[in-house]
Coordinates of C-alpha atoms in Angstrom, one line a residue:
Chain L
M1305 CA 44.8 60.1 98.3
G1306 CA 44.2 58.1 94.7
L1307 CA 41.6 59.6 92.5
E1308 CA 39.2 62.0 93.3
I1309 CA 35.4 62.4 92.2
A1310 CA 33.3 66.0 91.1
A1311 CA 30.9 66.1 93.7
S1312 CA 28.5 66.2 91.2
G1313 CA 29.7 62.7 90.5
V1314 CA 29.1 61.9 94.2
Q1315 CA 26.1 62.8 94.0
A1316 CA 24.8 60.9 90.7
L1317 CA 26.7 57.7 92.2
Q1318 CA 24.3 58.2 95.5
V1319 CA 20.8 58.5 93.1
A1320 CA 21.8 55.8 90.6
T1321 CA 23.1 53.6 93.7
V1322 CA 20.2 53.6 95.4
A1323 CA 18.1 53.1 91.4
L1324 CA 20.6 50.5 90.3
G1325 CA 20.9 49.0 94.3
A1326 CA 17.6 48.6 95.2
P1327 CA 16.4 45.4 92.8
W1328 CA 19.3 43.9 94.4
V1329 CA 18.6 44.2 97.5
S1330 CA 15.1 42.7 97.3
G1331 CA 16.6 40.2 95.6
V1332 CA 18.5 39.5 98.2
I1333 CA 16.2 39.9 101.0
A1334 CA 13.6 37.5 98.7
R1335 CA 16.3 34.8 99.0
V1336 CA 17.6 35.0 102.5
E1337 CA 13.7 34.7 103.1
A1338 CA 13.5 31.3 100.9
V1339 CA 16.0 29.7 103.3
V1340 CA 14.3 30.8 106.0
Q1341 CA 11.4 29.1 105.1
G1342 CA 12.9 26.3 103.6
R1343 CA 12.5 26.8 99.6
H1344 CA 14.8 27.1 97.4
G1345 CA 14.0 30.4 96.2
P1346 CA 14.6 33.2 93.5
R1347 CA 18.0 33.9 91.8
I1348 CA 19.2 37.1 93.6
L1349 CA 19.1 39.0 89.8
Q1350 CA 15.6 37.7 90.2
P1351 CA 13.9 41.3 90.3
Y1352 CA 15.8 42.4 87.5
Y1353 CA 14.6 39.7 85.4
D1354 CA 11.0 40.4 86.5
L1355 CA 11.6 44.5 85.8
I1356 CA 13.1 44.0 82.2
K1357 CA 10.3 41.7 81.4
L1358 CA 7.7 43.8 82.2
F1359 CA 9.8 46.9 80.4
G1360 CA 9.1 44.4 77.1
K1361 CA 4.8 43.7 77.6
E1362 CA 2.1 45.7 76.5
S1363 CA -0.4 48.5 79.0
L1364 CA -3.5 47.8 79.7
R1365 CA -5.4 51.3 80.9
P1366 CA -8.9 49.8 82.4
A1367 CA -11.4 52.0 80.8
G1368 CA -12.5 55.4 81.9
A1369 CA -8.6 56.0 83.5
G1370 CA -7.3 59.1 83.1
A1371 CA -3.9 60.3 82.4
I1372 CA -3.3 60.6 86.3
F1373 CA -3.5 57.0 86.1
L1374 CA -0.6 56.6 83.1
I1375 CA 1.3 60.0 85.0
A1376 CA 1.4 57.8 87.9
P1377 CA 4.0 55.7 88.0
F1378 CA 6.6 58.4 86.1
V1379 CA 6.3 61.3 89.2
A1380 CA 6.1 58.7 91.5
F1381 CA 9.5 57.3 89.9
A1382 CA 10.7 60.7 89.8
C1383 CA 10.2 61.5 93.5
Y1384 CA 12.1 58.6 94.1
L1385 CA 14.9 59.4 91.9
T1386 CA 14.9 62.9 94.1
V1387 CA 15.0 61.7 97.7
P1388 CA 18.6 60.1 97.0
L1389 CA 19.7 63.6 96.6
L1390 CA 18.9 64.6 99.8
I1391 CA 19.6 62.2 102.3
P1392 CA 23.1 61.0 103.3
I1393 CA 23.5 57.4 101.0
L1394 CA 27.0 57.5 100.7
T1395 CA 29.0 60.8 102.2
T1396 CA 28.9 62.2 105.4
F1397 CA 28.9 65.8 104.1
G1398 CA 27.0 67.6 101.9
L1399 CA 26.8 67.7 98.2
P1400 CA 26.1 70.6 96.0
L1401 CA 22.0 69.8 95.7
G1402 CA 22.3 68.2 99.3
S1403 CA 20.8 71.5 100.8
M1404 CA 18.4 71.9 98.7
G1405 CA 15.7 70.2 100.9
D1406 CA 15.8 69.1 104.6
I1407 CA 14.6 66.1 106.2
L1408 CA 10.9 67.5 106.5
G1409 CA 11.4 68.1 102.4
G1410 CA 12.8 64.3 101.5
A1411 CA 9.5 63.2 103.2
F1412 CA 7.1 65.6 101.4
V1413 CA 8.8 64.2 97.9
L1414 CA 7.9 60.7 99.1
A1415 CA 4.2 61.8 100.1
L1416 CA 3.7 63.1 96.5
A1417 CA 4.5 60.2 95.4
A1418 CA 2.3 58.1 97.7
F1419 CA -0.1 60.9 96.6
F1420 CA -0.1 60.3 93.4
V1421 CA 0.5 56.9 93.6
S1422 CA -3.1 56.8 95.4
V1423 CA -4.7 58.9 92.4
A1424 CA -3.8 57.0 89.7
A1425 CA -5.4 53.7 92.4
A1426 CA -8.8 55.8 92.8
E1427 CA -8.8 56.8 88.7
T1428 CA -9.0 53.1 87.9
G1429 CA -12.4 52.7 89.6
A1430 CA -11.2 48.9 90.9
P1431 CA -12.5 48.2 93.8
Y1432 CA -9.2 46.4 95.5
A1433 CA -7.2 49.1 93.9
Q1434 CA -9.2 51.9 95.3
L1435 CA -9.4 50.0 98.8
G1436 CA -5.4 49.8 98.7
A1437 CA -5.5 53.2 98.0
S1438 CA -7.4 54.4 101.1
R1439 CA -6.0 52.3 103.4
T1440 CA -2.4 53.2 102.8
T1441 CA -3.6 57.2 102.5
T1442 CA -5.0 56.0 106.7
F1443 CA -2.3 54.5 107.4
S1444 CA 0.2 57.3 106.1
A1445 CA -2.1 59.3 107.5
L1446 CA -1.2 58.2 111.6
T1447 CA 2.9 57.0 110.4
E1448 CA 2.9 61.1 109.8
P1449 CA 3.1 62.4 114.0
V1450 CA 5.5 59.8 114.6
L1451 CA 7.5 61.0 112.0
L1452 CA 7.0 64.5 112.6
F1453 CA 8.3 63.4 116.7
V1454 CA 11.2 61.6 114.9
I1455 CA 12.2 64.7 113.3
F1456 CA 12.4 66.8 116.5
T1457 CA 14.0 64.3 117.9
V1458 CA 16.6 64.8 115.1
G1459 CA 16.4 67.7 115.3
L1460 CA 16.8 68.8 118.8
L1461 CA 19.5 66.5 118.8
S1462 CA 21.7 67.4 115.3
G1463 CA 20.1 71.2 115.8
T1464 CA 19.6 71.5 112.2
D1465 CA 16.7 69.6 110.0
L1466 CA 19.4 67.9 107.5
P1467 CA 19.9 64.8 107.7
Y1468 CA 23.5 64.5 107.3
K1469 CA 24.5 66.4 110.1
M1470 CA 22.9 64.5 111.8
A1471 CA 24.8 61.7 110.9
E1472 CA 27.6 63.2 111.4
T1473 CA 26.2 63.9 115.3
V1474 CA 25.3 60.3 116.2
T1475 CA 28.7 58.9 114.6
S1476 CA 31.2 61.8 116.8
S1477 CA 31.2 59.8 119.8
A1478 CA 29.6 57.3 122.0
S1479 CA 28.1 59.6 124.4
Q1480 CA 25.6 60.3 121.2
L1481 CA 24.6 56.3 120.2
V1482 CA 23.4 55.5 123.4
R1483 CA 21.4 58.8 124.8
P1484 CA 17.9 57.9 125.1
A1485 CA 16.2 60.3 122.6
H1486 CA 18.5 58.5 120.5
L1487 CA 17.6 55.6 120.7
L1488 CA 13.6 55.9 121.6
A1489 CA 13.8 57.5 117.8
S1490 CA 15.8 55.1 116.0
V1491 CA 13.4 51.9 117.5
A1492 CA 10.2 54.1 116.3
M1493 CA 12.2 54.6 112.9
F1494 CA 12.5 50.9 112.1
L1495 CA 8.9 51.0 113.0
V1496 CA 7.9 53.4 110.7
V1497 CA 9.8 51.4 108.2
L1498 CA 8.6 48.0 108.5
V1499 CA 4.4 49.8 108.5
E1500 CA 6.3 51.8 105.0
T1501 CA 7.8 48.9 103.3
G1502 CA 4.0 46.6 103.5
R1503 CA 6.3 44.1 106.5
I1504 CA 4.8 42.3 109.1
P1505 CA 2.7 43.0 111.3
V1506 CA 1.2 45.2 109.2
E1507 CA 1.9 43.5 106.2
S1508 CA 1.9 40.2 104.6
H1509 CA 3.6 41.3 101.4
R1510 CA 3.8 37.8 99.9
S1511 CA 0.4 37.6 99.6
T1512 CA -2.1 37.5 96.8
N1513 CA -5.2 37.9 98.9
E1514 CA -6.3 41.7 98.4
L1515 CA -8.9 41.9 101.3
G1516 CA -4.9 41.9 103.0
M1517 CA -3.1 44.2 100.6
I1518 CA -2.5 47.7 101.9
E1519 CA 0.5 49.3 99.8
H1520 CA 0.3 46.6 97.1
A1521 CA -3.3 46.9 96.2
R1522 CA -2.8 50.4 94.9
T1523 CA -1.2 48.9 91.6
L1524 CA -3.1 45.8 90.9
E1525 CA -4.7 47.6 87.9
H1526 CA -1.3 49.3 86.4
S1527 CA 0.7 46.3 83.7
G1528 CA 4.0 46.5 81.4
P1529 CA 6.1 49.3 81.7
Y1530 CA 4.0 51.1 83.9
L1531 CA 3.8 48.5 85.9
A1532 CA 7.3 47.9 86.2
L1533 CA 8.1 51.6 87.1
L1534 CA 5.6 51.4 90.3
T1535 CA 7.4 48.2 91.3
W1536 CA 10.9 49.4 90.7
G1537 CA 9.9 52.9 92.3
S1538 CA 8.8 50.8 95.5
Q1539 CA 12.1 48.7 95.7
M1540 CA 13.9 52.3 95.0
K1541 CA 11.7 53.3 98.1
Q1542 CA 12.3 50.5 100.4
M1543 CA 16.2 51.2 100.0
I1544 CA 15.7 54.5 100.3
L1545 CA 13.6 54.0 103.5
Y1546 CA 16.8 51.5 104.6
A1547 CA 19.3 53.8 104.1
L1548 CA 17.6 56.8 106.0
L1549 CA 17.1 54.3 109.0
L1550 CA 20.6 53.1 108.8
N1551 CA 23.0 56.2 108.2
V1552 CA 20.7 58.9 109.7
F1553 CA 19.8 56.4 113.1
V1554 CA 22.1 53.2 113.5
L1555 CA 24.5 52.5 111.8
P1556 CA 26.0 55.8 109.8
W1557 CA 29.6 53.8 109.4
G1558 CA 31.0 53.4 106.4
L1559 CA 30.1 56.9 104.8
A1560 CA 32.5 58.3 102.8
S1561 CA 34.2 61.4 104.6
D1562 CA 35.7 62.5 101.1
R1563 CA 35.6 62.4 97.7
A1564 CA 38.0 60.0 96.9
A1565 CA 37.4 57.1 94.8
G1566 CA 38.4 54.4 96.8
S1567 CA 35.8 55.9 100.0
V1568 CA 33.1 56.1 97.8
V1569 CA 33.6 52.6 96.1
W1570 CA 33.4 51.1 100.2
A1571 CA 31.1 53.5 100.8
I1572 CA 28.4 51.8 98.0
V1573 CA 29.3 48.3 98.9
S1574 CA 28.7 49.1 102.7
L1575 CA 25.0 50.7 102.4
L1576 CA 24.6 47.8 99.7
L1577 CA 25.8 45.7 103.0
K1578 CA 23.9 47.3 105.7
C1579 CA 20.6 47.5 103.9
V1580 CA 21.1 43.5 103.1
A1581 CA 21.9 43.3 107.1
V1582 CA 18.7 45.4 108.1
G1583 CA 16.7 42.9 105.1
V1584 CA 17.6 40.4 107.3
V1585 CA 16.7 41.7 110.3
V1586 CA 13.2 42.2 108.8
T1587 CA 12.7 39.0 107.2
A1588 CA 13.3 37.6 110.7
I1589 CA 10.2 39.3 111.5
D1590 CA 8.5 38.8 109.3
N1591 CA 8.8 34.7 109.9
S1592 CA 8.6 35.1 113.6
F1593 CA 5.3 36.7 114.1
S1594 CA 2.0 36.6 112.7
K1595 CA -0.3 39.5 110.9
L1596 CA -2.3 41.9 112.4
R1597 CA -5.6 42.7 112.2
L1598 CA -6.4 45.3 110.4
F1599 CA -7.8 47.4 113.3
K1600 CA -4.6 46.9 115.0
I1601 CA -2.3 48.3 113.1
T1602 CA -3.5 51.8 114.7
E1603 CA -2.2 50.1 118.1
F1604 CA 1.0 49.5 116.4
I1605 CA 1.8 53.0 115.3
A1606 CA 1.0 54.3 118.7
A1607 CA 3.3 51.8 119.8
A1608 CA 5.6 54.0 117.9
F1609 CA 4.4 57.6 118.5
L1610 CA 5.0 56.5 122.4
L1611 CA 8.3 55.8 121.2
A1612 CA 9.3 59.0 119.3
V1613 CA 6.7 61.5 122.1
I1614 CA 9.5 59.7 124.8
A1615 CA 12.1 60.4 122.8
V1616 CA 11.4 64.1 122.4
L1617 CA 10.7 64.4 126.1
T1618 CA 13.3 62.9 127.7
L1619 CA 15.3 65.7 125.2
Y1620 CA 13.9 68.3 125.9
L1621 CA 14.4 68.4 130.5
G1622 CA 17.8 68.3 128.4
G1623 CA 20.7 65.9 128.5
G1624 CA 18.5 62.9 127.9
Chain G
M211 CA 28.9 66.5 129.9
G212 CA 30.5 64.8 126.1
P213 CA 30.1 66.9 123.5
D214 CA 27.8 68.6 122.0
G215 CA 26.0 68.9 125.2
A216 CA 25.4 64.7 124.9
P217 CA 25.8 63.0 127.9
S218 CA 28.3 61.3 128.9
V219 CA 28.3 57.5 128.4
L220 CA 27.6 56.4 131.7
N221 CA 24.7 59.1 131.9
G222 CA 23.3 57.9 128.8
T223 CA 23.1 54.5 129.4
V224 CA 21.7 55.1 133.1
D225 CA 19.2 57.1 131.1
T226 CA 18.9 54.2 128.5
I227 CA 17.8 52.0 131.1
A228 CA 15.3 54.1 133.3
V229 CA 13.7 54.8 130.4
V230 CA 13.2 51.0 129.1
V231 CA 11.7 50.4 132.8
L232 CA 9.4 53.0 131.8
L233 CA 8.6 51.4 128.4
A234 CA 7.9 48.0 131.1
E235 CA 5.6 49.8 132.4
F236 CA 3.6 51.7 129.2
A237 CA 3.6 47.4 127.9
M238 CA 2.1 46.6 131.5
L239 CA -0.8 49.1 130.8
R240 CA -1.2 47.7 126.6
S241 CA -0.8 43.9 128.0
T242 CA -4.5 42.7 129.1
L243 CA -3.4 39.2 130.0
L244 CA -2.3 38.8 133.5
R245 CA 0.2 36.4 133.0
S246 CA 2.0 38.7 130.5
Q247 CA 1.9 41.4 133.3
I248 CA 3.4 39.4 136.0
R249 CA 6.1 38.3 133.4
L250 CA 6.3 42.4 131.9
Y251 CA 6.3 43.0 136.1
A252 CA 9.2 40.5 135.9
A253 CA 11.4 41.8 133.4
Q254 CA 11.4 45.1 134.5
S255 CA 12.5 44.6 138.0
F256 CA 14.7 42.8 136.2
V257 CA 16.3 46.2 134.9
V258 CA 15.8 47.6 137.9
A259 CA 18.7 45.0 139.2
V260 CA 20.8 46.0 136.5
L261 CA 20.4 49.9 136.7
A262 CA 21.4 49.0 140.6
A263 CA 24.3 47.0 139.3
V264 CA 25.5 49.4 136.6
L265 CA 25.9 51.9 139.0
A266 CA 27.7 49.2 141.7
F267 CA 30.5 50.0 139.2
A268 CA 30.5 52.8 138.5
D269 CA 30.7 54.5 141.8
N270 CA 32.8 52.0 142.8
S271 CA 29.6 50.3 146.2
Y272 CA 30.2 47.7 145.5
E273 CA 27.1 47.1 148.1
L274 CA 24.9 47.7 145.4
L275 CA 25.6 44.0 144.1
I276 CA 23.5 43.2 146.8
L277 CA 21.1 45.5 147.1
A278 CA 20.5 44.4 143.1
A279 CA 21.1 39.8 144.4
L280 CA 18.4 40.9 146.7
S281 CA 16.3 42.5 144.4
I282 CA 16.8 39.8 141.7
G283 CA 16.0 36.9 144.5
L284 CA 12.3 39.1 145.3
K285 CA 11.1 41.1 142.8
V286 CA 12.4 38.9 140.0
I287 CA 11.6 35.2 141.5
A288 CA 9.5 35.4 144.7
V289 CA 6.8 37.9 144.0
P290 CA 5.9 37.1 140.2
V291 CA 5.7 33.3 141.2
V292 CA 3.5 34.2 144.3
M293 CA 1.8 36.0 141.5
S294 CA 1.3 33.6 138.8
R295 CA 0.5 31.1 142.0
T296 CA -2.2 33.0 143.1
V297 CA -4.4 33.7 139.8
R298 CA -3.6 29.8 139.1
R299 CA -5.5 29.6 141.4
A300 CA -8.6 31.7 141.6
G301 CA -8.4 30.3 138.0
A302 CA -11.5 33.1 137.2
D303 CA -10.6 35.1 135.4
V304 CA -6.9 34.8 132.5
A305 CA -7.9 38.3 131.0
G306 CA -7.6 42.1 133.6
A307 CA -10.3 44.1 133.0
G308 CA -10.1 47.6 132.2
S309 CA -11.9 51.3 132.5
L310 CA -10.8 52.4 129.3
R311 CA -9.7 51.1 125.6
A312 CA -6.0 50.4 125.1
A313 CA -5.3 53.8 123.2
S314 CA -7.5 56.1 125.3
S315 CA -5.5 54.6 128.4
A316 CA -2.2 54.6 126.5
L317 CA -2.9 58.4 125.7
I318 CA -3.5 59.2 129.2
A319 CA -0.9 57.4 130.3
L320 CA 1.5 59.7 128.2
V321 CA 0.0 63.4 129.2
A322 CA 0.5 61.6 132.9
A323 CA 3.8 60.7 131.9
G324 CA 4.9 63.7 130.4
F325 CA 3.4 65.6 134.0
G326 CA 5.8 63.5 135.7
F327 CA 8.5 64.4 133.4
F328 CA 8.5 68.3 133.5
A329 CA 7.0 67.9 137.7
V330 CA 10.3 66.3 138.5
G331 CA 12.7 67.7 135.8
R332 CA 11.8 71.3 136.9
L333 CA 13.3 70.4 140.3
G334 CA 16.8 70.2 138.8
L335 CA 17.9 67.8 140.9
Q336 CA 21.4 66.6 140.7
A337 CA 23.6 63.9 142.1
H338 CA 26.5 63.3 141.4
G339 CA 27.0 64.0 138.3
L340 CA 24.2 62.2 136.8
S341 CA 21.7 63.7 134.6
P342 CA 18.5 64.6 136.0
T343 CA 16.5 63.3 133.2
V344 CA 17.0 59.6 135.0
L345 CA 14.9 61.2 137.8
A346 CA 12.6 62.8 135.4
V347 CA 12.2 59.0 134.2
A348 CA 11.1 58.0 137.4
G349 CA 8.2 60.6 138.3
A350 CA 7.0 59.4 134.7
I351 CA 7.2 55.5 136.1
I352 CA 5.4 56.7 138.9
M353 CA 2.8 58.4 137.2
V354 CA 2.0 55.6 134.8
A355 CA 2.3 52.8 137.2
F356 CA -0.5 55.5 139.2
V357 CA -2.8 55.1 135.7
L358 CA -2.6 51.5 135.5
M359 CA -4.0 51.4 138.8
T360 CA -7.3 53.5 138.0
V361 CA -7.6 52.0 135.2
R362 CA -8.2 48.8 136.0
T363 CA -10.3 47.8 137.8
D364 CA -9.0 44.0 138.1
V365 CA -7.0 43.2 141.9
V366 CA -4.6 41.5 140.4
S367 CA -2.8 44.2 137.4
Q368 CA -3.9 46.7 141.1
S369 CA -1.6 44.8 142.0
V370 CA 0.5 45.1 139.8
G371 CA 0.9 48.3 139.5
F372 CA 1.2 49.1 142.7
F373 CA 4.3 47.1 142.9
S374 CA 5.6 48.5 139.9
L375 CA 5.7 51.8 141.4
E376 CA 8.3 50.7 144.1
N377 CA 10.6 49.8 140.6
G378 CA 10.0 54.2 139.8
V379 CA 11.1 54.0 143.4
S380 CA 13.6 52.5 143.7
V381 CA 15.2 54.0 140.0
A382 CA 14.8 57.6 141.7
S383 CA 15.9 56.0 145.1
L384 CA 19.4 54.2 143.6
V385 CA 20.1 57.8 140.8
V386 CA 19.1 60.0 144.4
A387 CA 20.6 58.2 146.6
A388 CA 23.0 55.3 145.0
G389 CA 24.9 55.6 149.1
M390 CA 22.3 55.2 151.3
P391 CA 22.9 52.9 153.7
L392 CA 22.0 49.7 152.6
I393 CA 20.0 48.5 155.5
L394 CA 17.6 51.4 154.1
E395 CA 17.5 49.3 150.8
V396 CA 17.0 46.7 152.5
A397 CA 14.2 47.6 154.6
F398 CA 12.4 49.2 151.2
L399 CA 12.0 45.9 149.4
F400 CA 11.0 44.5 152.6
D401 CA 8.3 46.6 153.0
L402 CA 7.5 45.2 149.2
L403 CA 7.2 41.8 150.7
V404 CA 5.0 43.3 153.5
A405 CA 2.9 44.7 150.1
V406 CA 2.7 41.4 148.8
V407 CA 1.3 39.3 151.6
V408 CA -1.3 41.7 151.9
F409 CA -2.1 42.3 148.5
G410 CA -2.1 38.0 148.3
V411 CA -4.4 38.2 151.1
L412 CA -6.4 40.5 149.6
I413 CA -7.3 38.7 146.7
R414 CA -7.9 35.3 148.1
V415 CA -10.6 37.2 150.2
H416 CA -11.7 39.0 147.0
H417 CA -11.9 35.9 145.0
A418 CA -13.8 34.0 147.7
E419 CA -16.2 36.8 148.7
Q420 CA -17.2 38.0 145.0
G421 CA -15.4 34.9 143.0
S422 CA -14.3 36.9 140.5
L423 CA -11.6 39.5 140.7
S424 CA -12.5 42.4 139.4
T425 CA -13.3 44.9 141.5
S426 CA -16.5 46.3 139.5
D427 CA -18.9 44.3 142.0
I428 CA -18.3 46.3 144.7
T429 CA -19.1 49.6 143.7
A430 CA -22.5 47.5 144.2
L431 CA -21.8 47.8 148.1
R432 CA -22.5 51.4 147.8
G433 CA -24.9 51.9 150.5

């Protein structure tokens, strides 16, 4: 066994992987999408250039917007830096701060970020930003019960509410993989990820039509470094949700089971590759379905809810 | 039982297939187009046939394969073809009619499914070392099929609901009595065939007399 990395070092690497890897994942997904649509598409590193450009620009504040408008991007960014401490990004074992919060805690921190961005959007007084804020809040209130039932399933399956324990349970045997509860919860979680990352069939993320926007509309009034933080934050949120889906539910393989440098580096590489794989699936969905009408989104979320409830039901009877 | 209270791989697979049948039932409840409903029924029947095949290989009881082949021929091909031809001939309605909106009927079905789950699950029936979950899921399928037949007010959806109810019963019978004599299973299938003929005639007569596939007109006949 070669070099070992200190536990706190691995912890820091988890955060760094998400912070620095998220724009790359977004860049690759954008490129894949362009290729699927027969375009050449932007460079893979384009998201980094965009962030650098935005950090160098001046920022404007709408008249009447208060302190929260300026604080929100920082709070949201801090939240997205905190969540990678709580969920299994690179390791199957708990890290020093990993037991600081359970899976509910992670969900709360993500909700706090969404709350601040929405309040900032309401602060601007601009119609489209406010529309985005109210829509986001409505739909996240609807996805909340789905997420709760998914968390219940995770809890019943693994006997704990710590996400990395769940990853351990799934990798323990093939019989854990084919249980209907696990499969149903995974599908429900995937649908939640589609809603939360603003993808078809909920939202067309490349659209510039404000009336069709949900989450994207909230940041319309921010500019310069503030917009850079929000954009970076949403890229990180996407990667966090992908990592949660992959490492807790679908593909918890490739995670490091010890602190050896080699296995941690392999964990980073495999996570990035797995995220790109999810991105390709999402892109395929993006390009083969049309956007749902706004009032049909509730039915989409209801389908996810149905899956999550059936997951809990099959489990509750034992066995399932 | 596998490690950590998880069912064995076979049990898990069988449970998952049963859950897919249940989800197909929910999809039928959700879909409004009669054509897609019939297609979903065909897909559901195919999944039930797959379940029969899996159990055949697991139990080494290869006569179940004959049953799987028969049910593919009958429920995946023959019944859907007859049903869609009937719908096309009638030509009146493309979409079915429901007395409730999609979300409310889904909620009612969810409650009914939960009832089916617990009612059957509490019996604690155990067969061939298979987990009781499959039976509970079969109970849920039957309950959802009942809801489908109740909330829809067109003849086609109601008959599709009835046929898919038979799929739920098939799931239960496959699990409980996989070793049941083949002749009995085949007899069930032919029962279904009779039902198809009866429903086909009913749909024809109803359409000829009312000019639509909706049953809500019949309410007007009350004395």
